[in-house]
XYZ file of C-alpha atoms in Angstrom:
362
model
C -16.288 -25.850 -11.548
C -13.018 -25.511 -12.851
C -9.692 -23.708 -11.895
C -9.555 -20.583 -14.023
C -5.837 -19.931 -13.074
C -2.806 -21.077 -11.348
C -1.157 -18.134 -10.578
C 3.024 -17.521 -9.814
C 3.998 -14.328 -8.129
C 7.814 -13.929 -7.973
C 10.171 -11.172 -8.369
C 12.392 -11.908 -12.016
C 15.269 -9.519 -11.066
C 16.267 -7.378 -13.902
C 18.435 -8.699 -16.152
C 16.067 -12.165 -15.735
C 16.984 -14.218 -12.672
C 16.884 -17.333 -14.811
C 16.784 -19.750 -11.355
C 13.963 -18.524 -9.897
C 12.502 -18.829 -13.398
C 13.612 -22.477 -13.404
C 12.160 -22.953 -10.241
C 8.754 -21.320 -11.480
C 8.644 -23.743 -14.216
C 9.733 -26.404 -12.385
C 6.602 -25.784 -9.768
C 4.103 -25.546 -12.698
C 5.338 -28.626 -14.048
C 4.168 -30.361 -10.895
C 1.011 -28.003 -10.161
C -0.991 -28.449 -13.527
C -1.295 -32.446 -13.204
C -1.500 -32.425 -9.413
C -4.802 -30.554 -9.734
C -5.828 -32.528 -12.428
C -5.271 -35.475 -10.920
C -7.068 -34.366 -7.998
C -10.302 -33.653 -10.522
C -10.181 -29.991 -11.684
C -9.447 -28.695 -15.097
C -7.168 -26.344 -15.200
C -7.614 -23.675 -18.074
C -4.507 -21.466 -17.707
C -1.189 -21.157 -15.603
C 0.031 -17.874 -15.380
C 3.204 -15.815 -14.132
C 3.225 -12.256 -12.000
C 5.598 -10.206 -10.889
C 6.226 -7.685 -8.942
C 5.006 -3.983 -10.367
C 7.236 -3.226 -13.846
C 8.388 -0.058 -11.981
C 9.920 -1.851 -8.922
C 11.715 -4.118 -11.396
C 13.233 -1.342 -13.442
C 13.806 1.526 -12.121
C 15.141 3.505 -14.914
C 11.995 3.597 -17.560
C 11.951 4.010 -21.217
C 10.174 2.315 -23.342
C 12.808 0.832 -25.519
C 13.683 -1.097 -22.153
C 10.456 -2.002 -21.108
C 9.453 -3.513 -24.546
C 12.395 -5.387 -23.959
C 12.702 -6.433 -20.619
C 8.575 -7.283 -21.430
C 9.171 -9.341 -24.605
C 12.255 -11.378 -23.004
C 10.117 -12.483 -20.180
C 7.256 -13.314 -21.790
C 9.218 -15.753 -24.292
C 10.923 -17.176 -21.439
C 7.383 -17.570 -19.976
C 5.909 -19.298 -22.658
C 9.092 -21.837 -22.793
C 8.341 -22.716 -19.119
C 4.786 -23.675 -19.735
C 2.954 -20.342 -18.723
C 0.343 -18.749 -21.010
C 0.258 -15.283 -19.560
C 2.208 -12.876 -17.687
C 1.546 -10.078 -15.614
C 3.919 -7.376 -15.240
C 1.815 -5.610 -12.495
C 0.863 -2.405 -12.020
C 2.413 1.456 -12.976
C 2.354 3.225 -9.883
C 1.142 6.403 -8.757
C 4.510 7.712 -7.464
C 6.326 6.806 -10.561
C 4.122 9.167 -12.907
C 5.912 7.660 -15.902
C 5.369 4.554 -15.718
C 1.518 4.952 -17.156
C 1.951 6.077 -21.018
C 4.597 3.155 -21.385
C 1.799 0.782 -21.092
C -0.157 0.554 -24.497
C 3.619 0.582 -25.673
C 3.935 -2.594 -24.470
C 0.694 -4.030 -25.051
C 1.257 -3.656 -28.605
C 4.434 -5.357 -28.722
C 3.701 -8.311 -27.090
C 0.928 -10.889 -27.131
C 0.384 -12.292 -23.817
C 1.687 -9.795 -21.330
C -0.855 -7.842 -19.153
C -0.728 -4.341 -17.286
C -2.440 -2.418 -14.919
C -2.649 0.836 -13.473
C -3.044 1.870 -9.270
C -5.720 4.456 -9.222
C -4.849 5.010 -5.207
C -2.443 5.505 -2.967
C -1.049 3.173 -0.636
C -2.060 5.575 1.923
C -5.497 6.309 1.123
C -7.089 8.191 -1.225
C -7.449 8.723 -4.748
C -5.092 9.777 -7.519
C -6.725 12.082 -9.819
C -3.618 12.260 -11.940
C -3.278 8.465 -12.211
C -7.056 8.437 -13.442
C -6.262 10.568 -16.142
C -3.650 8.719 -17.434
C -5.203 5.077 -17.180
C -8.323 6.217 -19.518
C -5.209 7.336 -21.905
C -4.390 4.200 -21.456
C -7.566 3.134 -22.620
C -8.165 5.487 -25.447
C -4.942 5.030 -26.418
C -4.985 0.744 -26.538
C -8.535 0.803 -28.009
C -6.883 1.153 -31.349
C -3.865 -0.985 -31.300
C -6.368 -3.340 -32.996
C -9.100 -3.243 -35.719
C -11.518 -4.614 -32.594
C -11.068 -2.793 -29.929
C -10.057 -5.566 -27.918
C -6.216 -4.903 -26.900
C -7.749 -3.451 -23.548
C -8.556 -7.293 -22.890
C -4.603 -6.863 -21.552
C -5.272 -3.723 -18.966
C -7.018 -2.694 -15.943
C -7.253 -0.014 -13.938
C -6.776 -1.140 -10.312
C -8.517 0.739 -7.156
C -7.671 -0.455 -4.111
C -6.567 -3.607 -4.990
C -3.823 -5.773 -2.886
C -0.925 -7.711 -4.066
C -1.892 -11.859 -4.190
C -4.953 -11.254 -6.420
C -4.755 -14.417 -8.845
C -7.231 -13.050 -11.157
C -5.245 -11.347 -14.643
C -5.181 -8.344 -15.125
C -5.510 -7.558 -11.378
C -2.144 -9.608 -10.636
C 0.921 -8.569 -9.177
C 3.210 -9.512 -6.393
C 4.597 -7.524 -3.480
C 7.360 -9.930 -1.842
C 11.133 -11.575 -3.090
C 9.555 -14.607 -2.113
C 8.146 -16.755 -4.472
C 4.050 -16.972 -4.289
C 1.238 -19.239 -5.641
C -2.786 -18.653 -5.356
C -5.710 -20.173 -7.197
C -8.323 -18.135 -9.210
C -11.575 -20.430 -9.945
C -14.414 -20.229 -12.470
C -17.341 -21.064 -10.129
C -20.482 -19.732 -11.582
C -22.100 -23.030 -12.468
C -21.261 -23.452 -8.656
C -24.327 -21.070 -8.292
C -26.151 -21.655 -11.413
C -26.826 -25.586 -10.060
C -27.562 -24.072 -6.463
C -30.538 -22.218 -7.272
C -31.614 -24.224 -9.597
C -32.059 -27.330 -7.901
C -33.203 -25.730 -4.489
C -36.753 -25.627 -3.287
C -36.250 -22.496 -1.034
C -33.505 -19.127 -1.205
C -32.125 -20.809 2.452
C -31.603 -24.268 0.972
C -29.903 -23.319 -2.116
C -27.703 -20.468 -0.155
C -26.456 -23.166 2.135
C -25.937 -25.875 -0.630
C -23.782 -23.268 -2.440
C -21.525 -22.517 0.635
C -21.377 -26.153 1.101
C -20.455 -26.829 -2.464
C -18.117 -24.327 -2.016
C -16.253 -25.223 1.151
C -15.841 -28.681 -0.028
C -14.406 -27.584 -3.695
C -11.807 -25.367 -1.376
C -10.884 -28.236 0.747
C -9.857 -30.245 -1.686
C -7.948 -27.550 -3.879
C -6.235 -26.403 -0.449
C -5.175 -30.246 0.306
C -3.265 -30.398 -3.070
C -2.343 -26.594 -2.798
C -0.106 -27.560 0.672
C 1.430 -30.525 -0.611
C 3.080 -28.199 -3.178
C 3.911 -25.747 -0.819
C 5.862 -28.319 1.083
C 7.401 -29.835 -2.042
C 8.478 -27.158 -3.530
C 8.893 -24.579 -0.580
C 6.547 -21.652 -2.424
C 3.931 -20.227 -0.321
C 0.520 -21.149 -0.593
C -1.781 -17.592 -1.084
C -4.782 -19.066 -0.918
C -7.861 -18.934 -2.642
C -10.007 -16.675 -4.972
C -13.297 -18.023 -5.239
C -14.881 -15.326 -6.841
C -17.844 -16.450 -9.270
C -16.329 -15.844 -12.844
C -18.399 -16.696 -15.546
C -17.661 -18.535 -18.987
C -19.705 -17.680 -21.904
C -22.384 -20.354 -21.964
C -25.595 -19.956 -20.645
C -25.166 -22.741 -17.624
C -21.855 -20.949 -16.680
C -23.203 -17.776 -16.364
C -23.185 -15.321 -13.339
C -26.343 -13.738 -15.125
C -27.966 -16.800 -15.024
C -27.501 -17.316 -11.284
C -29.175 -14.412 -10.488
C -31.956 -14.954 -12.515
C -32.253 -18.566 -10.937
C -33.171 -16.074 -7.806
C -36.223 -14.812 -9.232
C -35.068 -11.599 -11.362
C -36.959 -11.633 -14.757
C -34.471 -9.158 -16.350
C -30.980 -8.656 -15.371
C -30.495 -4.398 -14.862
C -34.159 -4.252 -13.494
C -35.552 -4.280 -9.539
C -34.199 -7.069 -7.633
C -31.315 -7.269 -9.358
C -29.045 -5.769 -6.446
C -30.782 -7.988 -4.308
C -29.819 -11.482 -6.247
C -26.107 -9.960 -6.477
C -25.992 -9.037 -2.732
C -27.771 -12.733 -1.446
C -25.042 -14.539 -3.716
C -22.174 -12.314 -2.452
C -23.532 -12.879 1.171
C -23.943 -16.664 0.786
C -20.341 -16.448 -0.735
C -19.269 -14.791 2.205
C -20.472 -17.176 4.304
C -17.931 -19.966 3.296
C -14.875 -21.038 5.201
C -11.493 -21.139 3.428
C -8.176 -19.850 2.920
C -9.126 -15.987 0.721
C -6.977 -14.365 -1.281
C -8.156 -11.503 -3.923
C -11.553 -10.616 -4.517
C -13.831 -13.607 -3.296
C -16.547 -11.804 -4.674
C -18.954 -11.429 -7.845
C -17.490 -10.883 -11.638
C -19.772 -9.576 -13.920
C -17.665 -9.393 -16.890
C -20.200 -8.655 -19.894
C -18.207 -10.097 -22.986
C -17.805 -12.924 -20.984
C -21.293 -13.706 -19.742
C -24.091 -14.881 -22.408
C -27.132 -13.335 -19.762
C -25.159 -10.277 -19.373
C -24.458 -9.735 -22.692
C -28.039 -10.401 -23.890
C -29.459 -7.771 -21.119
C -26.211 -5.322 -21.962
C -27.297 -5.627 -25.868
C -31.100 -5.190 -24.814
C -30.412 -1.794 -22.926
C -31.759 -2.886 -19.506
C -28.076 -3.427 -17.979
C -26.324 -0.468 -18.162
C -22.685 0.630 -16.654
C -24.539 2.189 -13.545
C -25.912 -0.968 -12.804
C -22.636 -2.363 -12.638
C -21.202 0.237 -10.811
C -24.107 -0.618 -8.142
C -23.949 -4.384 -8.261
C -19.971 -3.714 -7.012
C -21.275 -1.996 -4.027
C -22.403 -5.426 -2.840
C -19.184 -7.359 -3.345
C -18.752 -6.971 -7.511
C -15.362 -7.120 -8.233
C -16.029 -3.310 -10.694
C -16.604 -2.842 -14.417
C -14.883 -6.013 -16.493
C -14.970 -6.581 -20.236
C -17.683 -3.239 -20.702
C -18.078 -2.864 -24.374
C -18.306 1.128 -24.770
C -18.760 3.541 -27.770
C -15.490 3.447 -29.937
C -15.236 7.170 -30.436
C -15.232 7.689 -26.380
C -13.067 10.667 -25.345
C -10.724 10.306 -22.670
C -12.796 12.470 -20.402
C -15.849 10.130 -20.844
C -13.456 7.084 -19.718
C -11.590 9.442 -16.798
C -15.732 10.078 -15.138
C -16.251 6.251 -14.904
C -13.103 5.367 -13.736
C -13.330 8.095 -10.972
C -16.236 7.122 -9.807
C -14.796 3.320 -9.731
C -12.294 4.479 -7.814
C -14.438 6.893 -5.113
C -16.537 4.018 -4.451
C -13.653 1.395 -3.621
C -11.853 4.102 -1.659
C -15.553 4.597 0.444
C -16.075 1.159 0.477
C -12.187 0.104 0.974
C -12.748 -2.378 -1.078
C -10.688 -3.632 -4.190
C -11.918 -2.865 -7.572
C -11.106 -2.419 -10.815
C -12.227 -1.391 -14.598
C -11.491 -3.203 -17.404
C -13.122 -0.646 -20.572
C -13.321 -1.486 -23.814
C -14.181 1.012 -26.230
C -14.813 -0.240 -29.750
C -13.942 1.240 -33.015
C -17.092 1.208 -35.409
């Protein structure tokens, strides 16, 4: 298992508070090797803020490129790889077709888009405009894959440590840990002579792993006087077989990923994940991201795991649609249908989830 992220929520201020940017730096400084030392690799550290439209409230996208290119270099100086700039917002229509504006003039700054309402319910016209979005970033680059840097957000919280989900909702300064746990599961099931034995090694596994990352998590709290968010345990993938989420469920009995009894190994993993104690923040659920999962992939490319599968696997604690390669020449309407039905389901569910489309030129 390793520590996917270390994620910083703050508020920059607009022109850049360059204190609490110190003071973000000067955390991460201390974070990184106190996690290491403690036995975790840490892949990334990254930096969110607050949505872009609650940081500038008079948008144009001369401003935002700026505003967006200043932080991110000032970013990258402190040690972060990555920064969020949240979500556009349903109430501040505009905020949407800035996005692949921005994307294209930067290289390590992610968006997102709120597909509801803080109130409940869906936002038809904010659907429309994040697959734009979509359509629009597929061909900021020859492969399609500038849409690595959006999402399209239902229902989803402030906290959420996972990119492009990310953003923060407070002045105060914020930390939370996203993990990459899906050997956690791949080791469970494979090692286990019964489904009860390797359900309750996993939560054990688990609990432990959160223990110690929540021991090291308070000391820096103390230290440093940022609040601790807790933890996002969800079981992200890397792309090797024995750190795929694919393979887990096949390690439950399913002979081809997309077919019967697939739902079944997704909802038993999500259940037993469910089942462990710790400090949540985020999802805490399952990531099927399919450019980022070798089983996945192989069962996407095969035709037996389709997007409808997906969409069903996140009715039993998926986190929604991540990394889906689609047709290149898919219309906006084609992308709006998905990401409505996305957004119905975490709105039924009220649960968070979001869509990360890729369409593909060629």
């Amino acid at each position: 298992m390793k520590i996917r992220s270390i994620t910083y929520f703050l508020h920059p201020g607009c022109p850049l508070d360059e204190s609490e940017l110190r003071q973000a730096g000067d955390f991460m400084a201390s974070a990184r090797p106190a996690f290491e030392a403690a036995g975790y690799s840490v892949q990334t550290t990254r930096l969110a803020t607050v949505p872009f439209p609650d940081i500038m409230p008079a948008l144009t996208a001369d401003r935002l490129i700026e505003y967006a290119r200043a932080l991110e270099e000032a970013a990258l100086a402190l040690g972060f790889e990555y920064v969020s700039l949240g979500p556009a917002l349903p109430d501040r229509p505009e905020s949407y077709p800035l996005i692949p504006e921005v994307i294209g003039a930067t290289r390590s700054v992610f968006l997102a888009g709120l597909m509801t309402l803080p109130e409940g319910g869906v936002s038809l016209r904010a659907v429309r405009s994040c697959a734009e979005i979509i359509q629009r970033a597929s061909s900021l680059t020859p492969d399609g894959f500038a849409n690595l840097r959006f999402a399209a957000l239902a229902n989803v919280p402030p906290g959420a440590p996972f990119f492009p989900a990310a953003y923060h909702a407070k002045r105060q300064p914020a930390f939370a840990l996203a993990t990459e746990a899906a050997d956690l599961a791949v080791e469970a099931f494979s090692q286990a002579g019964s489904l009860e034995q390797g359900c309750n090694y996993l939560v054990q596994t688990v609990e432990t792993h959160a223990g110690l990352l929540h021991q090291v998590a308070q000391g820096l709290s103390s230290q440093f006087g940022v609040d601790f968010g807790g933890i996002d345990f969800t079981l992200a993938p890397f792309p090797q077989e024995a750190l795929s989420f694919g393979t887990a469920m096949q390690r439950l009995g399913v002979p081809s990923l997309g077919e019967h009894g697939s739902l079944a190994a997704a909802a038993i993993l999500a259940d037993t994940l469910d089942r462990a104690d710790y400090v949540r923040v985020g999802f805490n659920g399952l990531m099927l991201p399919v450019l980022e999962d070798a089983a996945l992939a192989k069962y996407a490319a095969l035709g037996t795991l389709t997007v409808r599968d997906l969409l069903l696997y996140s009715a039993v604690c998926g986190t929604g649609l991540d990394t889906i390669p689609l047709p290149g020449d898919a219309t906006s309407g084609q992308l709006n249908a998905i990401l409505l039905d996305l957004a119905a389901l975490a709105q039924r569910l009220d649960k968070p989830l979001t869509a990360r489309l890729m369409p593909i030129p060629g």
